[in-house]
PDB file of C-alpha atoms in Angstrom:
ATOM      1  CA  GLN A1379      -9.335   2.952 -15.654  1.00 93.00           C
ATOM      2  CA  VAL A1380     -12.574   4.779 -16.334  1.00 96.00           C
ATOM      3  CA  GLN A1381     -15.109   2.794 -18.323  1.00 97.00           C
ATOM      4  CA  LEU A1382     -18.563   3.782 -19.549  1.00 98.00           C
ATOM      5  CA  VAL A1383     -20.857   1.291 -21.289  1.00 98.00           C
ATOM      6  CA  GLU A1384     -24.155   2.368 -22.826  1.00 98.00           C
ATOM      7  CA  SER A1385     -27.136   0.090 -23.397  1.00 98.00           C
ATOM      8  CA  GLY A1386     -30.832   0.299 -24.262  1.00 97.00           C
ATOM      9  CA  GLY A1387     -30.757   1.894 -27.693  1.00 95.00           C
ATOM     10  CA  GLY A1388     -32.962   0.900 -30.596  1.00 97.00           C
ATOM     11  CA  THR A1389     -35.751   2.093 -32.879  1.00 98.00           C
ATOM     12  CA  VAL A1390     -38.932   3.747 -31.673  1.00 98.00           C
ATOM     13  CA  HIS A1391     -41.894   5.457 -33.334  1.00 98.00           C
ATOM     14  CA  PRO A1392     -42.439   9.203 -32.926  1.00 98.00           C
ATOM     15  CA  GLY A1393     -44.136   9.827 -29.603  1.00 98.00           C
ATOM     16  CA  GLY A1394     -42.652   6.676 -28.137  1.00 98.00           C
ATOM     17  CA  SER A1395     -40.287   6.098 -25.220  1.00 98.00           C
ATOM     18  CA  LEU A1396     -36.896   4.549 -24.674  1.00 98.00           C
ATOM     19  CA  ARG A1397     -34.574   4.204 -21.684  1.00 98.00           C
ATOM     20  CA  LEU A1398     -30.817   4.303 -21.985  1.00 98.00           C
ATOM     21  CA  ALA A1399     -28.418   3.072 -19.319  1.00 98.00           C
ATOM     22  CA  CYS A1400     -24.750   3.857 -18.745  1.00 98.00           C
ATOM     23  CA  ALA A1401     -22.815   1.515 -16.497  1.00 98.00           C
ATOM     24  CA  THR A1402     -19.690   3.120 -15.089  1.00 98.00           C
ATOM     25  CA  SER A1403     -16.523   1.979 -13.332  1.00 97.00           C
ATOM     26  CA  GLY A1404     -13.059   3.224 -12.466  1.00 96.00           C
ATOM     27  CA  PHE A1405     -13.965   6.371 -10.533  1.00 95.00           C
ATOM     28  CA  THR A1406     -15.837   7.511  -7.430  1.00 94.00           C
ATOM     29  CA  PHE A1407     -19.377   7.644  -8.795  1.00 93.00           C
ATOM     30  CA  GLY A1408     -20.647  10.628  -6.842  1.00 91.00           C
ATOM     31  CA  ASP A1409     -17.573  12.797  -7.448  1.00 95.00           C
ATOM     32  CA  TYR A1410     -17.786  12.895 -11.240  1.00 96.00           C
ATOM     33  CA  SER A1411     -20.264  14.646 -13.478  1.00 97.00           C
ATOM     34  CA  ILE A1412     -21.880  12.230 -15.927  1.00 98.00           C
ATOM     35  CA  GLY A1413     -23.645  13.400 -19.044  1.00 98.00           C
ATOM     36  CA  TRP A1414     -25.530  12.206 -22.098  1.00 98.00           C
ATOM     37  CA  PHE A1415     -24.567  13.637 -25.482  1.00 98.00           C
ATOM     38  CA  LEU A1416     -26.253  13.199 -28.861  1.00 98.00           C
ATOM     39  CA  GLN A1417     -24.448  13.110 -32.161  1.00 98.00           C
ATOM     40  CA  ALA A1418     -27.118  13.498 -34.818  1.00 96.00           C
ATOM     41  CA  PRO A1419     -26.240  12.502 -38.402  1.00 92.00           C
ATOM     42  CA  GLY A1420     -23.795  15.020 -39.867  1.00 93.00           C
ATOM     43  CA  LYS A1421     -23.640  17.090 -36.696  1.00 95.00           C
ATOM     44  CA  LYS A1422     -21.327  17.573 -33.742  1.00 95.00           C
ATOM     45  CA  HIS A1423     -21.999  16.259 -30.251  1.00 94.00           C
ATOM     46  CA  GLU A1424     -24.590  18.212 -28.321  1.00 96.00           C
ATOM     47  CA  ALA A1425     -25.308  17.994 -24.620  1.00 97.00           C
ATOM     48  CA  VAL A1426     -28.637  16.432 -23.704  1.00 98.00           C
ATOM     49  CA  SER A1427     -28.542  16.057 -19.943  1.00 98.00           C
ATOM     50  CA  CYS A1428     -26.096  15.657 -17.081  1.00 97.00           C
ATOM     51  CA  ILE A1429     -25.849  15.017 -13.378  1.00 97.00           C
ATOM     52  CA  ARG A1430     -23.271  17.205 -11.727  1.00 96.00           C
ATOM     53  CA  GLY A1431     -20.633  15.571  -9.549  1.00 94.00           C
ATOM     54  CA  GLY A1432     -20.720  16.575  -5.916  1.00 91.00           C
ATOM     55  CA  ASP A1433     -24.106  18.262  -5.550  1.00 89.00           C
ATOM     56  CA  GLY A1434     -25.990  15.841  -7.841  1.00 91.00           C
ATOM     57  CA  SER A1435     -27.933  18.561  -9.619  1.00 94.00           C
ATOM     58  CA  THR A1436     -29.442  17.603 -12.983  1.00 96.00           C
ATOM     59  CA  LEU A1437     -29.322  19.805 -16.063  1.00 96.00           C
ATOM     60  CA  TYR A1438     -31.171  19.458 -19.365  1.00 97.00           C
ATOM     61  CA  SER A1439     -30.923  20.954 -22.821  1.00 96.00           C
ATOM     62  CA  VAL A1440     -33.873  23.022 -23.996  1.00 97.00           C
ATOM     63  CA  SER A1441     -34.912  20.176 -26.295  1.00 96.00           C
ATOM     64  CA  ALA A1442     -34.763  17.559 -23.545  1.00 97.00           C
ATOM     65  CA  GLN A1443     -36.444  19.611 -20.819  1.00 97.00           C
ATOM     66  CA  GLY A1444     -39.871  18.199 -19.998  1.00 97.00           C
ATOM     67  CA  ARG A1445     -39.438  15.092 -22.166  1.00 98.00           C
ATOM     68  CA  PHE A1446     -36.323  13.371 -20.830  1.00 98.00           C
ATOM     69  CA  THR A1447     -35.421  12.419 -17.274  1.00 98.00           C
ATOM     70  CA  MET A1448     -31.917  11.568 -16.163  1.00 98.00           C
ATOM     71  CA  SER A1449     -31.449   9.550 -12.992  1.00 97.00           C
ATOM     72  CA  LYS A1450     -28.802   7.548 -11.196  1.00 96.00           C
ATOM     73  CA  ASP A1451     -28.479   4.397  -9.135  1.00 97.00           C
ATOM     74  CA  ALA A1452     -25.417   4.795  -6.938  1.00 95.00           C
ATOM     75  CA  ALA A1453     -25.577   1.165  -5.789  1.00 96.00           C
ATOM     76  CA  LYS A1454     -25.104   0.074  -9.404  1.00 97.00           C
ATOM     77  CA  ASN A1455     -22.822   2.955 -10.500  1.00 97.00           C
ATOM     78  CA  THR A1456     -25.272   3.466 -13.340  1.00 98.00           C
ATOM     79  CA  VAL A1457     -27.073   6.447 -14.809  1.00 98.00           C
ATOM     80  CA  TYR A1458     -30.209   6.355 -16.930  1.00 98.00           C
ATOM     81  CA  LEU A1459     -31.864   8.552 -19.503  1.00 98.00           C
ATOM     82  CA  GLN A1460     -35.607   8.033 -19.784  1.00 98.00           C
ATOM     83  CA  MET A1461     -36.776   9.521 -23.058  1.00 98.00           C
ATOM     84  CA  THR A1462     -40.471  10.131 -23.764  1.00 98.00           C
ATOM     85  CA  SER A1463     -42.464  11.925 -26.466  1.00 98.00           C
ATOM     86  CA  MET A1464     -39.616  11.190 -28.798  1.00 98.00           C
ATOM     87  CA  ARG A1465     -39.171  13.038 -32.069  1.00 97.00           C
ATOM     88  CA  PRO A1466     -37.318  12.217 -35.301  1.00 97.00           C
ATOM     89  CA  GLU A1467     -34.739  14.875 -34.393  1.00 96.00           C
ATOM     90  CA  ASP A1468     -33.799  12.766 -31.337  1.00 98.00           C
ATOM     91  CA  THR A1469     -32.238  10.289 -33.769  1.00 98.00           C
ATOM     92  CA  GLY A1470     -28.492   9.708 -33.553  1.00 98.00           C
ATOM     93  CA  ILE A1471     -25.777   8.158 -31.475  1.00 98.00           C
ATOM     94  CA  TYR A1472     -26.054   8.755 -27.750  1.00 98.00           C
ATOM     95  CA  PHE A1473     -22.848   8.872 -25.764  1.00 98.00           C
ATOM     96  CA  CYS A1474     -22.327   8.722 -22.029  1.00 98.00           C
ATOM     97  CA  ALA A1475     -19.386  10.795 -20.795  1.00 98.00           C
ATOM     98  CA  ALA A1476     -17.796  11.581 -17.444  1.00 98.00           C
ATOM     99  CA  ASP A1477     -15.301  13.944 -15.882  1.00 96.00           C
ATOM    100  CA  LEU A1478     -14.791  16.004 -12.758  1.00 93.00           C
ATOM    101  CA  PRO A1479     -17.304  18.838 -12.441  1.00 91.00           C
ATOM    102  CA  ASP A1480     -16.739  22.497 -13.197  1.00 87.00           C
ATOM    103  CA  PHE A1481     -15.789  23.878  -9.783  1.00 86.00           C
ATOM    104  CA  THR A1482     -16.026  27.489 -10.952  1.00 85.00           C
ATOM    105  CA  SER A1483     -19.735  27.369 -11.822  1.00 86.00           C
ATOM    106  CA  HIS A1484     -22.836  25.212 -11.499  1.00 86.00           C
ATOM    107  CA  GLU A1485     -22.218  23.554 -14.852  1.00 88.00           C
ATOM    108  CA  CYS A1486     -21.507  19.850 -15.147  1.00 92.00           C
ATOM    109  CA  PHE A1487     -18.336  20.215 -17.175  1.00 93.00           C
ATOM    110  CA  GLU A1488     -15.761  22.972 -17.588  1.00 89.00           C
ATOM    111  CA  ARG A1489     -14.624  21.522 -20.917  1.00 92.00           C
ATOM    112  CA  PRO A1490     -15.519  18.483 -23.049  1.00 94.00           C
ATOM    113  CA  PRO A1491     -15.448  15.401 -20.798  1.00 97.00           C
ATOM    114  CA  ALA A1492     -12.295  13.320 -20.801  1.00 97.00           C
ATOM    115  CA  HIS A1493     -14.002   9.913 -20.668  1.00 98.00           C
ATOM    116  CA  TRP A1494     -16.547   8.606 -23.195  1.00 98.00           C
ATOM    117  CA  GLY A1495     -18.468   5.438 -23.844  1.00 98.00           C
ATOM    118  CA  GLN A1496     -18.644   3.800 -27.245  1.00 98.00           C
ATOM    119  CA  GLY A1497     -22.066   5.241 -28.022  1.00 98.00           C
ATOM    120  CA  ILE A1498     -25.379   3.626 -28.861  1.00 98.00           C
ATOM    121  CA  GLN A1499     -27.757   4.183 -31.772  1.00 98.00           C
ATOM    122  CA  VAL A1500     -31.243   5.568 -31.231  1.00 98.00           C
ATOM    123  CA  THR A1501     -33.587   5.923 -34.188  1.00 98.00           C
ATOM    124  CA  VAL A1502     -36.975   7.638 -34.088  1.00 98.00           C
ATOM    125  CA  SER A1503     -38.891   6.798 -37.220  1.00 96.00           C
ATOM    126  CA  SER A1504     -42.363   5.903 -38.371  1.00 93.00           C
TER     127      SER A1504
END
């Protein structure tokens, strides 16, 4: 049974930093792609960052590139999202999600991931 549990959310001022963690279980950690998705108020999920299963490559959205860093600790089956220079538009619910990688391209996922965490609130506000 795949499980994903996010932690580390909260409120931060613009320009501040926050680190999210996603503890995983129920699958072979290195084989699955794991991604972070943001659901801003009134909007659909959007991809923020992911680590591709198999080759371990890391991908970022245009908004996250240069500000966020995604990493993993295989010994703990946990991935992290270090967010810096945060902006009000980073506000929303952050979800961790996992699935097998897209084997036909270098993308993390071929379709929306099958497994999701419960999500965690992040608020960027002065």
